[in-house]
mmCIF file of C-alpha atoms in Angstrom:
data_model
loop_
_atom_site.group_PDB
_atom_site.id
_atom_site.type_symbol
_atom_site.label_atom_id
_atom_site.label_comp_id
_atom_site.label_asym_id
_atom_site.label_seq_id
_atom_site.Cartn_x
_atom_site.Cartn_y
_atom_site.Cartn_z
ATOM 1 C CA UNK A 213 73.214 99.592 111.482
ATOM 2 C CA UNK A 214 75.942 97.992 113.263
ATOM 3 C CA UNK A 215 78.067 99.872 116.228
ATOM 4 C CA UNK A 216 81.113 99.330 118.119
ATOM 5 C CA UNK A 217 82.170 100.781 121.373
ATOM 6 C CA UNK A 218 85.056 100.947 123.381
ATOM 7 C CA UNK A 219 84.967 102.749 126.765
ATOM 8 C CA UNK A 220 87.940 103.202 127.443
ATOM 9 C CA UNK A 221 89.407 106.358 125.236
ATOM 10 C CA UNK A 222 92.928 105.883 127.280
ATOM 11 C CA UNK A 223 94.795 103.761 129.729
ATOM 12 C CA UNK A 224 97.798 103.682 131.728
ATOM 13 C CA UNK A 225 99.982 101.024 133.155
ATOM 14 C CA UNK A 226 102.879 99.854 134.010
ATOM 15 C CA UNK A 227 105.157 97.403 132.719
ATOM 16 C CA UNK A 228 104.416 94.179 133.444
ATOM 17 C CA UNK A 229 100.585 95.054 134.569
ATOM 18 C CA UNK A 230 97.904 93.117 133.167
ATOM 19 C CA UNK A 231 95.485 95.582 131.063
ATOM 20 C CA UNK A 232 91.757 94.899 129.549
ATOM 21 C CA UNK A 233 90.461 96.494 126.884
ATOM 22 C CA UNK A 234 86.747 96.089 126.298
ATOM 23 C CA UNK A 235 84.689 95.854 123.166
ATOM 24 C CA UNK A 236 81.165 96.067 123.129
ATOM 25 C CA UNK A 237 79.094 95.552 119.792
ATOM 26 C CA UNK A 238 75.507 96.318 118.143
ATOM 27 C CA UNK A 239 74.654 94.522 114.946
ATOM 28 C CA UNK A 240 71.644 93.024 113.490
ATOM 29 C CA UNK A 241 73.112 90.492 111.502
ATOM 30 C CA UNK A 242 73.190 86.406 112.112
ATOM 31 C CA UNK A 243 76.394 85.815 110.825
ATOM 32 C CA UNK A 244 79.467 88.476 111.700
ATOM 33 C CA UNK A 245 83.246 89.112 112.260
ATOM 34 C CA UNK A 246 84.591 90.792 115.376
ATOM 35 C CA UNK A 247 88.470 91.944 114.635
ATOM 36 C CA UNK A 248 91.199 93.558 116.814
ATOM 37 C CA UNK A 249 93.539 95.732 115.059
ATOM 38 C CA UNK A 250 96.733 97.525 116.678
ATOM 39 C CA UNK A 251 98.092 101.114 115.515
ATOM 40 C CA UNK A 252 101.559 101.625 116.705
ATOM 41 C CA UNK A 253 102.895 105.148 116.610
ATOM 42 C CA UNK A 254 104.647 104.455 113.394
ATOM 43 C CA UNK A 255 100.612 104.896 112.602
ATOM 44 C CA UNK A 256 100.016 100.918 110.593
ATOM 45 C CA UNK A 257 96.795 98.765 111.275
ATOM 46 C CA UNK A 258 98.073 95.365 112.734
ATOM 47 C CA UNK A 259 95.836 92.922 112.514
ATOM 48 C CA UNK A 260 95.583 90.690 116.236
ATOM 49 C CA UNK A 261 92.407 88.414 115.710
ATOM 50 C CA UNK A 262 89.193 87.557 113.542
ATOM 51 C CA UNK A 263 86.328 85.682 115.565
ATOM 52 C CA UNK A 264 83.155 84.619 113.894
ATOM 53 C CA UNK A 265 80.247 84.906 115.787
ATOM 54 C CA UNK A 266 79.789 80.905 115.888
ATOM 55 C CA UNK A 267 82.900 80.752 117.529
ATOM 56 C CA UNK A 268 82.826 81.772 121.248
ATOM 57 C CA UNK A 269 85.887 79.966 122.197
ATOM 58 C CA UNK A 270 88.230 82.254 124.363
ATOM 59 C CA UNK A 271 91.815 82.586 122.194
ATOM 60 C CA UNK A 272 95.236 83.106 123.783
ATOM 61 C CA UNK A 273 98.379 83.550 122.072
ATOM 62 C CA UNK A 274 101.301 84.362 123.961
ATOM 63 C CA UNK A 275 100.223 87.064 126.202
ATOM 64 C CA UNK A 276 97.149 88.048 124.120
ATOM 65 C CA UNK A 277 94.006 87.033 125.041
ATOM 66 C CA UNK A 278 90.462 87.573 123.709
ATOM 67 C CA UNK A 279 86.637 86.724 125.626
ATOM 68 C CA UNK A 280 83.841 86.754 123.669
ATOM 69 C CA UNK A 281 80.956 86.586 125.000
ATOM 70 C CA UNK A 282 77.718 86.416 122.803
ATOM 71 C CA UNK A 283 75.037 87.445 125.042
ATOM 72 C CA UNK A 284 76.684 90.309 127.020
ATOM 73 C CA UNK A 285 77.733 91.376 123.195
ATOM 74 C CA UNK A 286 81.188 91.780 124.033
ATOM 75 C CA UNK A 287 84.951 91.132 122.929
ATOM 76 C CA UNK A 288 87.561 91.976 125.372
ATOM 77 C CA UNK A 289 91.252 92.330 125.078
ATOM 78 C CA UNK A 290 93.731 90.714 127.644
ATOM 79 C CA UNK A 291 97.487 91.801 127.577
ATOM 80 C CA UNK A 292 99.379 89.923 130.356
ATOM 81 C CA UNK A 293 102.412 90.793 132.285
ATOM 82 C CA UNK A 294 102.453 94.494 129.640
ATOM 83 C CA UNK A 295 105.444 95.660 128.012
ATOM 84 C CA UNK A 296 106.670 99.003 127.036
ATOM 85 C CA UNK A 297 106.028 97.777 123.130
ATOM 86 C CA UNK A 298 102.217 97.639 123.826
ATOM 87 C CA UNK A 299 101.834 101.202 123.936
ATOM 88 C CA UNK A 300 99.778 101.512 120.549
ATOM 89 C CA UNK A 301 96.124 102.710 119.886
ATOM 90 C CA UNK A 302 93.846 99.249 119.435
ATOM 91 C CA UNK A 303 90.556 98.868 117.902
ATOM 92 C CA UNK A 304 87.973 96.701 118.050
ATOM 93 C CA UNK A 305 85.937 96.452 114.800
ATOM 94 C CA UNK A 306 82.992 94.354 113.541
ATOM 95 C CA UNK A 307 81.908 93.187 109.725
ATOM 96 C CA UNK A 308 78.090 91.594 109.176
ATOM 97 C CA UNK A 309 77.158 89.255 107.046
ATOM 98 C CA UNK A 310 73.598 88.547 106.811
ATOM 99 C CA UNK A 311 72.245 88.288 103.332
ATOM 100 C CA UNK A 312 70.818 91.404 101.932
ATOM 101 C CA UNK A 313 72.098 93.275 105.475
ATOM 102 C CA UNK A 314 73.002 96.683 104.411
ATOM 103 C CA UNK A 315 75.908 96.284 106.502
ATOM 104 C CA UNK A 316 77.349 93.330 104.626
ATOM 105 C CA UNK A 317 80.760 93.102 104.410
ATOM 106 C CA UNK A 318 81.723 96.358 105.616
ATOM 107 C CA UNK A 319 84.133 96.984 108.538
ATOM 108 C CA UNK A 320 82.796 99.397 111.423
ATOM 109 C CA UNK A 321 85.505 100.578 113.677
ATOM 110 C CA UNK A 322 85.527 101.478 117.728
ATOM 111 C CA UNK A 323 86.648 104.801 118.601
ATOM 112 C CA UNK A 324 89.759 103.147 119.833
ATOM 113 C CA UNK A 325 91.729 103.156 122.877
ATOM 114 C CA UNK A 326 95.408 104.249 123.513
ATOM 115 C CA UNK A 327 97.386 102.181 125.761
ATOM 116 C CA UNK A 328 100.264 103.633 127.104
ATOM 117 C CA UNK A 329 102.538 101.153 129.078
ATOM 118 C CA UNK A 330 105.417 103.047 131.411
ATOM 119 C CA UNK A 331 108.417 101.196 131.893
ATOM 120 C CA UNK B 291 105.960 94.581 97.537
ATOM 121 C CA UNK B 292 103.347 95.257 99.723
ATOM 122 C CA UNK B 293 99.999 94.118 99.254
ATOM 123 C CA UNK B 294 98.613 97.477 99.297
ATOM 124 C CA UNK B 295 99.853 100.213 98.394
ATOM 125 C CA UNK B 296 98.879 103.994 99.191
ATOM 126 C CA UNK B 297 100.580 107.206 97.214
ATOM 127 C CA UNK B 298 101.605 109.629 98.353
ATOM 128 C CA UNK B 299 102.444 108.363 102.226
ATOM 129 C CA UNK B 300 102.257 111.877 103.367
ATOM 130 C CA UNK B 301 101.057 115.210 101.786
ATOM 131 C CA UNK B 302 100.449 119.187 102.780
ATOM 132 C CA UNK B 303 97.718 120.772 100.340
ATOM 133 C CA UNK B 304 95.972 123.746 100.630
ATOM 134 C CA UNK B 305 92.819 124.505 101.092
ATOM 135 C CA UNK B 306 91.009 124.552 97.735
ATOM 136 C CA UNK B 307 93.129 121.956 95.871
ATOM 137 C CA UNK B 308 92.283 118.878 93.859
ATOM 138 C CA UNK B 309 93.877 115.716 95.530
ATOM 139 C CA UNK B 310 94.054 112.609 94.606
ATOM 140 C CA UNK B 311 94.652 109.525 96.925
ATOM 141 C CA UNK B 312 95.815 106.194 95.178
ATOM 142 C CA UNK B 313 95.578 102.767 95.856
ATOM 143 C CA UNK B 314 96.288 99.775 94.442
ATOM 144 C CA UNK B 315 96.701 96.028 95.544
ATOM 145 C CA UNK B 316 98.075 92.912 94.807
ATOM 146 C CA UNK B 317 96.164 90.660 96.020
ATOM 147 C CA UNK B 318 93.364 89.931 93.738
ATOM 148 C CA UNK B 319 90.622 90.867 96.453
ATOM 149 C CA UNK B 320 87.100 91.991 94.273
ATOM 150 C CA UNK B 321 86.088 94.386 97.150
ATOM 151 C CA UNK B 322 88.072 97.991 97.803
ATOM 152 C CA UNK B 323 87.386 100.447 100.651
ATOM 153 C CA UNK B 324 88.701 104.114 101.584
ATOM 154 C CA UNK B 325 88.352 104.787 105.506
ATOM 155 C CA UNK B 326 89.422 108.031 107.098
ATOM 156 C CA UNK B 327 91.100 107.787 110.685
ATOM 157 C CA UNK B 328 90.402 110.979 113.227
ATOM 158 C CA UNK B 329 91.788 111.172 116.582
ATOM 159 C CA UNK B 330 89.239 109.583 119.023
ATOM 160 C CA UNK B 331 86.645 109.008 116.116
ATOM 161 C CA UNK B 332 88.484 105.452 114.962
ATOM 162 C CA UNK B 333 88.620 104.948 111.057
ATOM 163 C CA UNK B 334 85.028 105.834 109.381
ATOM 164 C CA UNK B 335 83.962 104.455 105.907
ATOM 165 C CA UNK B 336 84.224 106.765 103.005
ATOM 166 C CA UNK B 337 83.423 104.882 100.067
ATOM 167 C CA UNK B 338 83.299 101.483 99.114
ATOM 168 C CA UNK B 339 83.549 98.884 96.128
ATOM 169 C CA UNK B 340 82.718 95.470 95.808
ATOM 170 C CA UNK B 341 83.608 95.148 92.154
ATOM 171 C CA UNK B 342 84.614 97.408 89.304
ATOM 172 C CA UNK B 343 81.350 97.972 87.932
ATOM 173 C CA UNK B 344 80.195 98.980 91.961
ATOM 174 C CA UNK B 345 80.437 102.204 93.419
ATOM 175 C CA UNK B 346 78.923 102.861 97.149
ATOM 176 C CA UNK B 347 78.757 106.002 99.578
ATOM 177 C CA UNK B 348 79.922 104.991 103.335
ATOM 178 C CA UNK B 349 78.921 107.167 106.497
ATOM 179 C CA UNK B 350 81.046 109.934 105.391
ATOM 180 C CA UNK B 351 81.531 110.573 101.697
ATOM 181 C CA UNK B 352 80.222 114.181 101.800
ATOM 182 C CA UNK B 353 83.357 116.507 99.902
ATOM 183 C CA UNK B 354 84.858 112.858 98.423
ATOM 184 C CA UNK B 355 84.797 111.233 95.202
ATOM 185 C CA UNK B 356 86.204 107.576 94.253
ATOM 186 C CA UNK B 357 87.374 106.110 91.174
ATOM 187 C CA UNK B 358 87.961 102.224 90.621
ATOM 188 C CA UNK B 359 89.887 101.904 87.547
ATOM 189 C CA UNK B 360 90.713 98.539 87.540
ATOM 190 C CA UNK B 361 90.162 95.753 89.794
ATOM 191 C CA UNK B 362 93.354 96.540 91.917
ATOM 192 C CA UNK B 363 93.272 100.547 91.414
ATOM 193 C CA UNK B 364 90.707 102.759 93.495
ATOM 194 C CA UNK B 365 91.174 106.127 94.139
ATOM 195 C CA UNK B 366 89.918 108.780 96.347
ATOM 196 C CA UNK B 367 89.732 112.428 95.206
ATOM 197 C CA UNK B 368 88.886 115.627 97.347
ATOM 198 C CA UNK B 369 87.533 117.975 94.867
ATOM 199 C CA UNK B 370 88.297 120.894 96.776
ATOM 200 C CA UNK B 371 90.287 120.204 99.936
ATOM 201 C CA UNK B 372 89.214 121.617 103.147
ATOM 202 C CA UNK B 373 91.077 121.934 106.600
ATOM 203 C CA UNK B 374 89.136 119.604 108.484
ATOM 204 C CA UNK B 375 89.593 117.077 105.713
ATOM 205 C CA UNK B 376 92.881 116.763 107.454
ATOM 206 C CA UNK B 377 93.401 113.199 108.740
ATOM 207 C CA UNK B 378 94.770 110.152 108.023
ATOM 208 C CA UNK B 379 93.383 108.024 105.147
ATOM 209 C CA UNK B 380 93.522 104.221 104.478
ATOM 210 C CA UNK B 381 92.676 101.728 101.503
ATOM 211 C CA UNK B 382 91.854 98.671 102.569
ATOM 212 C CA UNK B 383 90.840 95.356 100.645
ATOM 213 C CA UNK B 384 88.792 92.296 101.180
ATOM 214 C CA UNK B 385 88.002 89.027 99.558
ATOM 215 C CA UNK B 386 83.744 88.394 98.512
ATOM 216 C CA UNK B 387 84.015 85.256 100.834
ATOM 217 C CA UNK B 388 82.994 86.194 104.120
ATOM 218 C CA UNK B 389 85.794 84.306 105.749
ATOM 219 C CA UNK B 390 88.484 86.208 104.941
ATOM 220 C CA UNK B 391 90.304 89.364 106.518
ATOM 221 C CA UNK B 392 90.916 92.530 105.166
ATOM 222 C CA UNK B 393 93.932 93.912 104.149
ATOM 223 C CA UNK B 394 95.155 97.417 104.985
ATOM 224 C CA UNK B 395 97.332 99.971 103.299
ATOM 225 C CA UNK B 396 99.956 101.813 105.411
ATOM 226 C CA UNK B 397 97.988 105.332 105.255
ATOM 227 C CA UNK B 398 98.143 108.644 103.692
ATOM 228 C CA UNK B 399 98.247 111.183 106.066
ATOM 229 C CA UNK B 400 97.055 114.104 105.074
ATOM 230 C CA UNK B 401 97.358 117.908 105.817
ATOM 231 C CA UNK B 402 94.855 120.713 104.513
ATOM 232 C CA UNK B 403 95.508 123.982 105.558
#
C-alpha cells in the first residue's frame, strides 16, 4: 500500500515570508509519480507539478520550488517571498506504477495542509 | 467546455435519498475515478475504472455504488444518503500511459442531513 504524509495540518505567515511544505511518501513500487495539487477557497484542484521517481532534479518556477529527495522519501514545497494569493489548502499526492502493483495507477492523497498567508 | 464535468456543483439531500453524482469528460482518457474530499482527511478513493468493462472498490466504497456508462460517463450513486456522507466529491480522469496527469472535475459538494 502506498501512503502520503504531510505534517503540517496548518501554517501561518506573512506576506512575503518564505514557507515549506513537506511531503513524505511510502510506496512499494519501482516506478511512481509524486504530484502537488493546490485547493483555493473557491474549492478546485490545481495542478503545480508531476515528478517521476527517476527524476530527482530540484524544479523552480517562479517562486515555486520542489526537492525531492529519494532516499529521505520526501517532496517538499518552497513558496518564496509568499503572497496573500497563496493562502489555499495543498496536497501532496503519489501514483505507483509497478507492474501488477495493486496500487497501479491510482492517486493517494496527503491529508493536506492549509496555508494561510496574512498580508 | 471543461474537460470534466461534475452535475450537480452543489446539492442538499436528506438523509435516506437516492443520489446520483455525474461525470463525464472530454478528453478521451480510458481510466475514471470518484474521490471524496473531508476536512483534514485529503481526497480518499471511492471507486475506480480503468475501462468500461472495469469496475474497482477504492479504500472507501462502503454505502457507494458506480456506474460507467460509456467511456466518458461514470457515475456515483449513494443508495441511501447518510449525514456523514456529507463532503465534497470529485471525478477525476487519467490516461493508461503512466506518463500522463490526471484531470480533475471542479467538485460536487454535497450536503446530507
Amino acid at each position: 500500500a502506498q501512503k502520503v504524509t504531510q505534517a503540517q495540518t496548518e501554517i501561518s505567515v506573512v506576506e512575503k515570508e518564505d514557507v515549506t511544505l513537506d511531503c513524505v511518501y511510502e510506496t512499494r513500487d519501482t516506478t511512481y509519480y509524486l504530484f502537488w495539487y493546490k485547493q483555493p477557497p473557491s474549492g478546485e484542484l490545481v495542478f503545480l507539478i508531476r515528478r517521476n521517481s527517476f527524476d530527482e532534479q530540484n524544479e523552480i518556477s517562479g517562486r515555486y520550488s520542489w526537492n525531492f529527495q529519494k532516499s529521505t522519501s520526501s517532496f517538499n514545497f518552497t513558496i518564496t517571498a509568499s503572497q496573500v494569493v497563496d493562502s489555499a489548502v495543498y496536497f501532496c499526492a503519489l501514483s505507483g506504477f509497478s507492474a501488477g502493483g495493486t496500487s497501479y495507477g491510482k492517486l493517494t492523497f496527503g491529508q493536506g495542509t492549509i496555508l494561510t498567508v496574512h498580508p | 467546455d471543461a474537460d470534466v464535468t461534475q452535475t450537480p456543483r452543489n446539492r442538499i439531500t436528506k438523509t435516506g435519498k437516492r443520489i446520483m453524482l455525474e461525470c463525464s469528460q472530454t478528453k478521451g482518457h480510458d481510466r475514471m475515478y470518484w474521490y471524496r474530499q473531508d476536512p483534514g482527511l485529503g481526497l480518499r478513493l471511492i471507486y475506480y475504472s480503468f475501462d468500461v468493462k472495469d469496475i474497482n472498490k477504492g479504500e472507501i466504497s462502503d454505502g457507494y455504488s458506480v456506474s460507467r456508462q460509456a467511456q466518458a460517463k461514470f457515475s456515483l450513486s449513494l443508495e441511501s444518503a447518510i449525514p456523514n456522507q456529507t463532503a465534497l466529491y470529485f471525478c477525476a480522469t487519467s490516461e493508461g500511459d503512466r506518463d500522463r496527469g490526471y484531470t480533475f472535475g471542479s467538485g460536487t459538494r454535497l450536503t446530507v442531513v
